[in-house]
Amino acid sequence: MTNANPHRGEANLVVAGEALVLRPSFGALVAAEEELGSLFALVERAAAGELKLSEIAALFDHLSAGRPAAITRERIGEAVVEQGLAKVSPILRTVLGQILAGR
């Protein structure tokens, strides 16, 4: 299991017993932006409490490159629902903070 480095804006998300490292790399953020639109708008929607579950799952999907093939975007979304938004919010806050603040 690889541990996330919160000083780099990384976070761990447990999916199907696996700790996925959510790493906001340039490539991952570009791919997320291509799908979800402007990252600034994504952060604004999150701050306003208007981020959709599908957007959270998509963002986490893009940020978790190198995960086992069995862990699909759908499984990531199910893990978010299973854990609840209260538990997932700090993870989301960490990666969104990295998007805003950079290194």
GROMACS .gro file of N, CA, C and O in nm:
model
  412
    1MET      N    1   0.085  -0.118   0.000
    1MET     CA    2   0.000   0.000   0.000
    1MET      C    3   0.089   0.124   0.000
    1MET      O    4   0.182   0.136   0.077
    2THR      N    5   0.059   0.216  -0.087
    2THR     CA    6   0.131   0.342  -0.095
    2THR      C    7   0.056   0.446  -0.014
    2THR      O    8  -0.065   0.458  -0.025
    3ASN      N    9   0.129   0.519   0.066
    3ASN     CA   10   0.066   0.625   0.144
    3ASN      C   11   0.072   0.756   0.070
    3ASN      O   12   0.172   0.789   0.006
    4ALA      N   13  -0.036   0.830   0.081
    4ALA     CA   14  -0.042   0.961   0.018
    4ALA      C   15   0.042   1.060   0.096
    4ALA      O   16   0.061   1.048   0.216
    5ASN      N   17   0.092   1.159   0.025
    5ASN     CA   18   0.168   1.267   0.087
    5ASN      C   19   0.080   1.392   0.089
    5ASN      O   20   0.067   1.460  -0.013
    6PRO      N   21   0.020   1.424   0.203
    6PRO     CA   22  -0.072   1.539   0.208
    6PRO      C   23  -0.001   1.672   0.178
    6PRO      O   24  -0.066   1.768   0.136
    7HIS      N   25   0.130   1.679   0.196
    7HIS     CA   26   0.204   1.802   0.165
    7HIS      C   27   0.212   1.826   0.015
    7HIS      O   28   0.242   1.937  -0.028
    8ARG      N   29   0.184   1.723  -0.063
    8ARG     CA   30   0.180   1.736  -0.209
    8ARG      C   31   0.037   1.736  -0.260
    8ARG      O   32   0.013   1.726  -0.379
    9GLY      N   33  -0.059   1.746  -0.168
    9GLY     CA   34  -0.199   1.749  -0.207
    9GLY      C   35  -0.257   1.613  -0.237
    9GLY      O   36  -0.363   1.602  -0.296
   10GLU      N   37  -0.186   1.507  -0.198
   10GLU     CA   38  -0.233   1.372  -0.220
   10GLU      C   39  -0.322   1.327  -0.104
   10GLU      O   40  -0.310   1.378   0.008
   11ALA      N   41  -0.408   1.231  -0.132
   11ALA     CA   42  -0.495   1.176  -0.029
   11ALA      C   43  -0.520   1.030  -0.061
   11ALA      O   44  -0.509   0.987  -0.175
   12ASN      N   45  -0.552   0.952   0.042
   12ASN     CA   46  -0.588   0.812   0.024
   12ASN      C   47  -0.740   0.798   0.025
   12ASN      O   48  -0.808   0.861   0.106
   13LEU      N   49  -0.789   0.713  -0.064
   13LEU     CA   50  -0.930   0.676  -0.067
   13LEU      C   51  -0.934   0.524  -0.067
   13LEU      O   52  -0.873   0.461  -0.152
   14VAL      N   53  -1.004   0.466   0.030
   14VAL     CA   54  -1.014   0.320   0.037
   14VAL      C   55  -1.131   0.275  -0.049
   14VAL      O   56  -1.244   0.318  -0.031
   15VAL      N   57  -1.099   0.187  -0.144
   15VAL     CA   58  -1.198   0.131  -0.235
   15VAL      C   59  -1.175  -0.019  -0.240
   15VAL      O   60  -1.064  -0.064  -0.273
   16ALA      N   61  -1.276  -0.096  -0.203
   16ALA     CA   62  -1.268  -0.243  -0.206
   16ALA      C   63  -1.146  -0.293  -0.129
   16ALA      O   64  -1.076  -0.383  -0.172
   17GLY      N   65  -1.119  -0.230  -0.016
   17GLY     CA   66  -1.007  -0.272   0.068
   17GLY      C   67  -0.871  -0.224   0.022
   17GLY      O   68  -0.771  -0.250   0.087
   18GLU      N   69  -0.865  -0.153  -0.090
   18GLU     CA   70  -0.740  -0.100  -0.143
   18GLU      C   71  -0.731   0.050  -0.113
   18GLU      O   72  -0.828   0.123  -0.135
   19ALA      N   73  -0.617   0.094  -0.065
   19ALA     CA   74  -0.596   0.237  -0.044
   19ALA      C   75  -0.543   0.297  -0.173
   19ALA      O   76  -0.429   0.271  -0.213
   20LEU      N   77  -0.627   0.372  -0.242
   20LEU     CA   78  -0.585   0.439  -0.365
   20LEU      C   79  -0.523   0.573  -0.329
   20LEU      O   80  -0.576   0.647  -0.247
   21VAL      N   81  -0.412   0.605  -0.393
   21VAL     CA   82  -0.353   0.737  -0.376
   21VAL      C   83  -0.413   0.828  -0.482
   21VAL      O   84  -0.404   0.800  -0.601
   22LEU      N   85  -0.477   0.933  -0.437
   22LEU     CA   86  -0.531   1.034  -0.527
   22LEU      C   87  -0.422   1.140  -0.542
   22LEU      O   88  -0.390   1.212  -0.448
   23ARG      N   89  -0.364   1.145  -0.662
   23ARG     CA   90  -0.249   1.232  -0.687
   23ARG      C   91  -0.285   1.335  -0.794
   23ARG      O   92  -0.302   1.299  -0.910
   24PRO      N   93  -0.294   1.462  -0.757
   24PRO     CA   94  -0.330   1.565  -0.854
   24PRO      C   95  -0.213   1.606  -0.943
   24PRO      O   96  -0.162   1.718  -0.934
   25SER      N   97  -0.170   1.515  -1.029
   25SER     CA   98  -0.061   1.544  -1.121
   25SER      C   99  -0.114   1.628  -1.238
   25SER      O  100  -0.235   1.636  -1.260
   26PHE      N  101  -0.024   1.687  -1.312
   26PHE     CA  102  -0.064   1.769  -1.426
   26PHE      C  103  -0.148   1.688  -1.524
   26PHE      O  104  -0.256   1.732  -1.566
   27GLY      N  105  -0.102   1.570  -1.561
   27GLY     CA  106  -0.175   1.487  -1.656
   27GLY      C  107  -0.313   1.449  -1.607
   27GLY      O  108  -0.411   1.452  -1.684
   28ALA      N  109  -0.323   1.415  -1.480
   28ALA     CA  110  -0.453   1.376  -1.423
   28ALA      C  111  -0.548   1.496  -1.420
   28ALA      O  112  -0.667   1.481  -1.450
   29LEU      N  113  -0.496   1.612  -1.387
   29LEU     CA  114  -0.582   1.731  -1.381
   29LEU      C  115  -0.626   1.776  -1.520
   29LEU      O  116  -0.740   1.819  -1.538
   30VAL      N  117  -0.539   1.762  -1.618
   30VAL     CA  118  -0.578   1.796  -1.756
   30VAL      C  119  -0.690   1.702  -1.802
   30VAL      O  120  -0.789   1.747  -1.860
   31ALA      N  121  -0.674   1.573  -1.774
   31ALA     CA  122  -0.778   1.477  -1.813
   31ALA      C  123  -0.909   1.506  -1.741
   31ALA      O  124  -1.016   1.500  -1.803
   32ALA      N  125  -0.902   1.540  -1.613
   32ALA     CA  126  -1.023   1.573  -1.538
   32ALA      C  127  -1.088   1.698  -1.594
   32ALA      O  128  -1.211   1.704  -1.610
   33GLU      N  129  -1.008   1.797  -1.628
   33GLU     CA  130  -1.061   1.922  -1.682
   33GLU      C  131  -1.127   1.899  -1.818
   33GLU      O  132  -1.230   1.959  -1.848
   34GLU      N  133  -1.068   1.812  -1.899
   34GLU     CA  134  -1.128   1.781  -2.030
   34GLU      C  135  -1.268   1.723  -2.014
   34GLU      O  136  -1.357   1.753  -2.093
   35GLU      N  137  -1.286   1.643  -1.911
   35GLU     CA  138  -1.416   1.580  -1.888
   35GLU      C  139  -1.512   1.668  -1.810
   35GLU      O  140  -1.631   1.674  -1.841
   36LEU      N  141  -1.462   1.734  -1.707
   36LEU     CA  142  -1.548   1.804  -1.611
   36LEU      C  143  -1.558   1.954  -1.633
   36LEU      O  144  -1.637   2.021  -1.567
   37GLY      N  145  -1.477   2.008  -1.721
   37GLY     CA  146  -1.476   2.152  -1.742
   37GLY      C  147  -1.371   2.218  -1.653
   37GLY      O  148  -1.290   2.152  -1.588
   38SER      N  149  -1.376   2.347  -1.649
   38SER     CA  150  -1.279   2.428  -1.575
   38SER      C  151  -1.261   2.380  -1.431
   38SER      O  152  -1.359   2.356  -1.359
   39LEU      N  153  -1.135   2.369  -1.391
   39LEU     CA  154  -1.107   2.329  -1.253
   39LEU      C  155  -1.151   2.438  -1.155
   39LEU      O  156  -1.196   2.406  -1.044
   40PHE      N  157  -1.141   2.564  -1.194
   40PHE     CA  158  -1.189   2.672  -1.107
   40PHE      C  159  -1.340   2.659  -1.085
   40PHE      O  160  -1.388   2.675  -0.973
   41ALA      N  161  -1.413   2.628  -1.190
   41ALA     CA  162  -1.558   2.610  -1.177
   41ALA      C  163  -1.588   2.488  -1.090
   41ALA      O  164  -1.682   2.491  -1.010
   42LEU      N  165  -1.508   2.384  -1.103
   42LEU     CA  166  -1.526   2.264  -1.020
   42LEU      C  167  -1.508   2.298  -0.872
   42LEU      O  168  -1.589   2.260  -0.788
   43VAL      N  169  -1.404   2.374  -0.843
   43VAL     CA  170  -1.378   2.416  -0.705
   43VAL      C  171  -1.491   2.505  -0.654
   43VAL      O  172  -1.536   2.490  -0.539
   44GLU      N  173  -1.540   2.595  -0.738
   44GLU     CA  174  -1.651   2.682  -0.698
   44GLU      C  175  -1.777   2.602  -0.669
   44GLU      O  176  -1.848   2.630  -0.572
   45ARG      N  177  -1.806   2.502  -0.753
   45ARG     CA  178  -1.923   2.417  -0.729
   45ARG      C  179  -1.907   2.340  -0.598
   45ARG      O  180  -2.002   2.325  -0.521
   46ALA      N  181  -1.787   2.293  -0.572
   46ALA     CA  182  -1.762   2.221  -0.447
   46ALA      C  183  -1.782   2.313  -0.327
   46ALA      O  184  -1.846   2.275  -0.228
   47ALA      N  185  -1.731   2.435  -0.336
   47ALA     CA  186  -1.745   2.531  -0.226
   47ALA      C  187  -1.891   2.566  -0.201
   47ALA      O  188  -1.930   2.592  -0.087
   48ALA      N  189  -1.970   2.566  -0.307
   48ALA     CA  190  -2.112   2.599  -0.294
   48ALA      C  191  -2.196   2.476  -0.259
   48ALA      O  192  -2.319   2.488  -0.247
   49GLY      N  193  -2.133   2.362  -0.243
   49GLY     CA  194  -2.207   2.239  -0.212
   49GLY      C  195  -2.284   2.186  -0.330
   49GLY      O  196  -2.383   2.115  -0.313
   50GLU      N  197  -2.240   2.218  -0.450
   50GLU     CA  198  -2.312   2.179  -0.571
   50GLU      C  199  -2.239   2.077  -0.655
   50GLU      O  200  -2.275   2.053  -0.770
   51LEU      N  201  -2.135   2.014  -0.600
   51LEU     CA  202  -2.061   1.913  -0.673
   51LEU      C  203  -2.143   1.784  -0.675
   51LEU      O  204  -2.192   1.739  -0.573
   52LYS      N  205  -2.158   1.725  -0.793
   52LYS     CA  206  -2.236   1.603  -0.807
   52LYS      C  207  -2.151   1.482  -0.774
   52LYS      O  208  -2.029   1.484  -0.788
   53LEU      N  209  -2.218   1.376  -0.730
   53LEU     CA  210  -2.150   1.251  -0.700
   53LEU      C  211  -2.071   1.202  -0.822
   53LEU      O  212  -1.958   1.156  -0.809
   54SER      N  213  -2.130   1.215  -0.939
   54SER     CA  214  -2.061   1.171  -1.061
   54SER      C  215  -1.933   1.251  -1.085
   54SER      O  216  -1.834   1.198  -1.135
   55GLU      N  217  -1.933   1.378  -1.047
   55GLU     CA  218  -1.814   1.461  -1.063
   55GLU      C  219  -1.705   1.421  -0.963
   55GLU      O  220  -1.587   1.418  -0.997
   56ILE      N  221  -1.746   1.389  -0.841
   56ILE     CA  222  -1.649   1.343  -0.741
   56ILE      C  223  -1.586   1.213  -0.788
   56ILE      O  224  -1.463   1.196  -0.785
   57ALA      N  225  -1.668   1.119  -0.833
   57ALA     CA  226  -1.618   0.989  -0.881
   57ALA      C  227  -1.525   1.009  -1.001
   57ALA      O  228  -1.419   0.945  -1.010
   58ALA      N  229  -1.562   1.097  -1.093
   58ALA     CA  230  -1.479   1.123  -1.211
   58ALA      C  231  -1.345   1.184  -1.170
   58ALA      O  232  -1.239   1.142  -1.220
   59LEU      N  233  -1.347   1.281  -1.081
   59LEU     CA  234  -1.223   1.343  -1.035
   59LEU      C  235  -1.134   1.240  -0.968
   59LEU      O  236  -1.015   1.228  -1.000
   60PHE      N  237  -1.189   1.162  -0.875
   60PHE     CA  238  -1.111   1.060  -0.806
   60PHE      C  239  -1.060   0.955  -0.904
   60PHE      O  240  -0.949   0.903  -0.889
   61ASP      N  241  -1.138   0.924  -1.007
   61ASP     CA  242  -1.096   0.829  -1.109
   61ASP      C  243  -0.971   0.880  -1.179
   61ASP      O  244  -0.872   0.808  -1.193
   62HIS      N  245  -0.973   1.005  -1.221
   62HIS     CA  246  -0.858   1.062  -1.292
   62HIS      C  247  -0.735   1.073  -1.201
   62HIS      O  248  -0.622   1.057  -1.248
   63LEU      N  249  -0.758   1.099  -1.074
   63LEU     CA  250  -0.645   1.120  -0.982
   63LEU      C  251  -0.585   0.989  -0.929
   63LEU      O  252  -0.483   0.993  -0.862
   64SER      N  253  -0.647   0.876  -0.959
   64SER     CA  254  -0.599   0.749  -0.904
   64SER      C  255  -0.538   0.659  -1.011
   64SER      O  256  -0.564   0.540  -1.017
   65ALA      N  257  -0.454   0.717  -1.095
   65ALA     CA  258  -0.386   0.640  -1.200
   65ALA      C  259  -0.299   0.531  -1.137
   65ALA      O  260  -0.246   0.548  -1.027
   66GLY      N  261  -0.290   0.419  -1.204
   66GLY     CA  262  -0.208   0.310  -1.155
   66GLY      C  263  -0.277   0.218  -1.056
   66GLY      O  264  -0.214   0.130  -0.999
   67ARG      N  265  -0.405   0.236  -1.037
   67ARG     CA  266  -0.479   0.150  -0.944
   67ARG      C  267  -0.506   0.015  -1.010
   67ARG      O  268  -0.495   0.003  -1.132
   68PRO      N  269  -0.545  -0.086  -0.931
   68PRO     CA  270  -0.581  -0.215  -0.990
   68PRO      C  271  -0.696  -0.200  -1.090
   68PRO      O  272  -0.788  -0.121  -1.070
   69ALA      N  273  -0.690  -0.276  -1.197
   69ALA     CA  274  -0.790  -0.266  -1.305
   69ALA      C  275  -0.931  -0.298  -1.256
   69ALA      O  276  -1.028  -0.249  -1.313
   70ALA      N  277  -0.943  -0.378  -1.152
   70ALA     CA  278  -1.074  -0.416  -1.101
   70ALA      C  279  -1.146  -0.300  -1.034
   70ALA      O  280  -1.267  -0.304  -1.013
   71ILE      N  281  -1.072  -0.196  -1.000
   71ILE     CA  282  -1.134  -0.080  -0.934
   71ILE      C  283  -1.170   0.021  -1.042
   71ILE      O  284  -1.088   0.100  -1.087
   72THR      N  285  -1.295   0.017  -1.081
   72THR     CA  286  -1.348   0.102  -1.186
   72THR      C  287  -1.401   0.233  -1.128
   72THR      O  288  -1.413   0.248  -1.006
   73ARG      N  289  -1.436   0.324  -1.216
   73ARG     CA  290  -1.497   0.450  -1.172
   73ARG      C  291  -1.626   0.422  -1.095
   73ARG      O  292  -1.654   0.486  -0.994
   74GLU      N  293  -1.704   0.326  -1.144
   74GLU     CA  294  -1.828   0.292  -1.074
   74GLU      C  295  -1.799   0.244  -0.933
   74GLU      O  296  -1.867   0.283  -0.838
   75ARG      N  297  -1.696   0.164  -0.917
   75ARG     CA  298  -1.660   0.114  -0.783
   75ARG      C  299  -1.612   0.229  -0.694
   75ARG      O  300  -1.639   0.232  -0.575
   76ILE      N  301  -1.542   0.326  -0.753
   76ILE     CA  302  -1.499   0.444  -0.677
   76ILE      C  303  -1.622   0.520  -0.629
   76ILE      O  304  -1.630   0.560  -0.513
   77GLY      N  305  -1.720   0.539  -0.717
   77GLY     CA  306  -1.844   0.607  -0.679
   77GLY      C  307  -1.918   0.533  -0.570
   77GLY      O  308  -1.970   0.595  -0.476
   78GLU      N  309  -1.921   0.401  -0.580
   78GLU     CA  310  -1.987   0.321  -0.475
   78GLU      C  311  -1.915   0.337  -0.342
   78GLU      O  312  -1.979   0.345  -0.237
   79ALA      N  313  -1.782   0.344  -0.346
   79ALA     CA  314  -1.706   0.362  -0.222
   79ALA      C  315  -1.736   0.498  -0.159
   79ALA      O  316  -1.746   0.509  -0.036
   80VAL      N  317  -1.753   0.600  -0.241
   80VAL     CA  318  -1.788   0.733  -0.190
   80VAL      C  319  -1.923   0.726  -0.119
   80VAL      O  320  -1.940   0.778  -0.009
   81VAL      N  321  -2.020   0.658  -0.180
   81VAL     CA  322  -2.152   0.644  -0.120
   81VAL      C  323  -2.144   0.562   0.009
   81VAL      O  324  -2.204   0.598   0.110
   82GLU      N  325  -2.070   0.452   0.006
   82GLU     CA  326  -2.057   0.365   0.123
   82GLU      C  327  -1.995   0.439   0.241
   82GLU      O  328  -2.039   0.424   0.355
   83GLN      N  329  -1.893   0.520   0.214
   83GLN     CA  330  -1.824   0.591   0.321
   83GLN      C  331  -1.899   0.716   0.364
   83GLN      O  332  -1.882   0.763   0.476
   84GLY      N  333  -1.977   0.770   0.273
   84GLY     CA  334  -2.053   0.890   0.304
   84GLY      C  335  -1.976   1.017   0.275
   84GLY      O  336  -1.853   1.020   0.281
   85LEU      N  337  -2.050   1.120   0.241
   85LEU     CA  338  -1.987   1.247   0.205
   85LEU      C  339  -1.910   1.310   0.321
   85LEU      O  340  -1.810   1.378   0.299
   86ALA      N  341  -1.954   1.286   0.443
   86ALA     CA  342  -1.883   1.344   0.558
   86ALA      C  343  -1.741   1.289   0.567
   86ALA      O  344  -1.648   1.364   0.598
   87LYS      N  345  -1.723   1.162   0.537
   87LYS     CA  346  -1.588   1.102   0.545
   87LYS      C  347  -1.505   1.134   0.421
   87LYS      O  348  -1.384   1.145   0.429
   88VAL      N  349  -1.571   1.150   0.308
   88VAL     CA  350  -1.500   1.175   0.183
   88VAL      C  351  -1.467   1.324   0.166
   88VAL      O  352  -1.371   1.359   0.097
   89SER      N  353  -1.540   1.411   0.230
   89SER     CA  354  -1.518   1.556   0.215
   89SER      C  355  -1.375   1.600   0.247
   89SER      O  356  -1.319   1.680   0.172
   90PRO      N  357  -1.313   1.551   0.355
   90PRO     CA  358  -1.174   1.592   0.380
   90PRO      C  359  -1.078   1.547   0.268
   90PRO      O  360  -0.982   1.618   0.237
   91ILE      N  361  -1.105   1.432   0.209
   91ILE     CA  362  -1.023   1.383   0.096
   91ILE      C  363  -1.039   1.478  -0.021
   91ILE      O  364  -0.941   1.521  -0.082
   92LEU      N  365  -1.163   1.512  -0.052
   92LEU     CA  366  -1.192   1.605  -0.161
   92LEU      C  367  -1.129   1.741  -0.132
   92LEU      O  368  -1.068   1.802  -0.221
   93ARG      N  369  -1.139   1.788  -0.010
   93ARG     CA  370  -1.082   1.917   0.029
   93ARG      C  371  -0.931   1.919   0.007
   93ARG      O  372  -0.875   2.018  -0.041
   94THR      N  373  -0.864   1.808   0.039
   94THR     CA  374  -0.718   1.800   0.021
   94THR      C  375  -0.680   1.816  -0.125
   94THR      O  376  -0.592   1.896  -0.158
   95VAL      N  377  -0.745   1.740  -0.213
   95VAL     CA  378  -0.707   1.747  -0.354
   95VAL      C  379  -0.750   1.880  -0.418
   95VAL      O  380  -0.676   1.935  -0.500
   96LEU      N  381  -0.864   1.933  -0.378
   96LEU     CA  382  -0.906   2.062  -0.431
   96LEU      C  383  -0.814   2.173  -0.381
   96LEU      O  384  -0.785   2.268  -0.455
   97GLY      N  385  -0.768   2.160  -0.258
   97GLY     CA  386  -0.672   2.258  -0.205
   97GLY      C  387  -0.544   2.258  -0.285
   97GLY      O  388  -0.486   2.365  -0.311
   98GLN      N  389  -0.500   2.140  -0.326
   98GLN     CA  390  -0.379   2.131  -0.408
   98GLN      C  391  -0.401   2.195  -0.544
   98GLN      O  392  -0.314   2.263  -0.597
   99ILE      N  393  -0.520   2.176  -0.600
   99ILE     CA  394  -0.552   2.236  -0.729
   99ILE      C  395  -0.543   2.388  -0.718
   99ILE      O  396  -0.488   2.455  -0.807
  100LEU      N  397  -0.591   2.444  -0.608
  100LEU     CA  398  -0.589   2.590  -0.590
  100LEU      C  399  -0.451   2.644  -0.553
  100LEU      O  400  -0.408   2.745  -0.606
  101ALA      N  401  -0.385   2.577  -0.460
  101ALA     CA  402  -0.263   2.630  -0.402
  101ALA      C  403  -0.136   2.591  -0.478
  101ALA      O  404  -0.038   2.664  -0.475
  102GLY      N  405  -0.137   2.474  -0.541
  102GLY     CA  406  -0.018   2.425  -0.605
  102GLY      C  407   0.086   2.380  -0.502
  102GLY      O  408   0.056   2.370  -0.384
  103ARG      N  409   0.204   2.357  -0.548
  103ARG     CA  410   0.309   2.307  -0.458
  103ARG      C  411   0.374   2.422  -0.392
  103ARG      O  412   0.457   2.474  -0.370
   0.00000   0.00000   0.00000
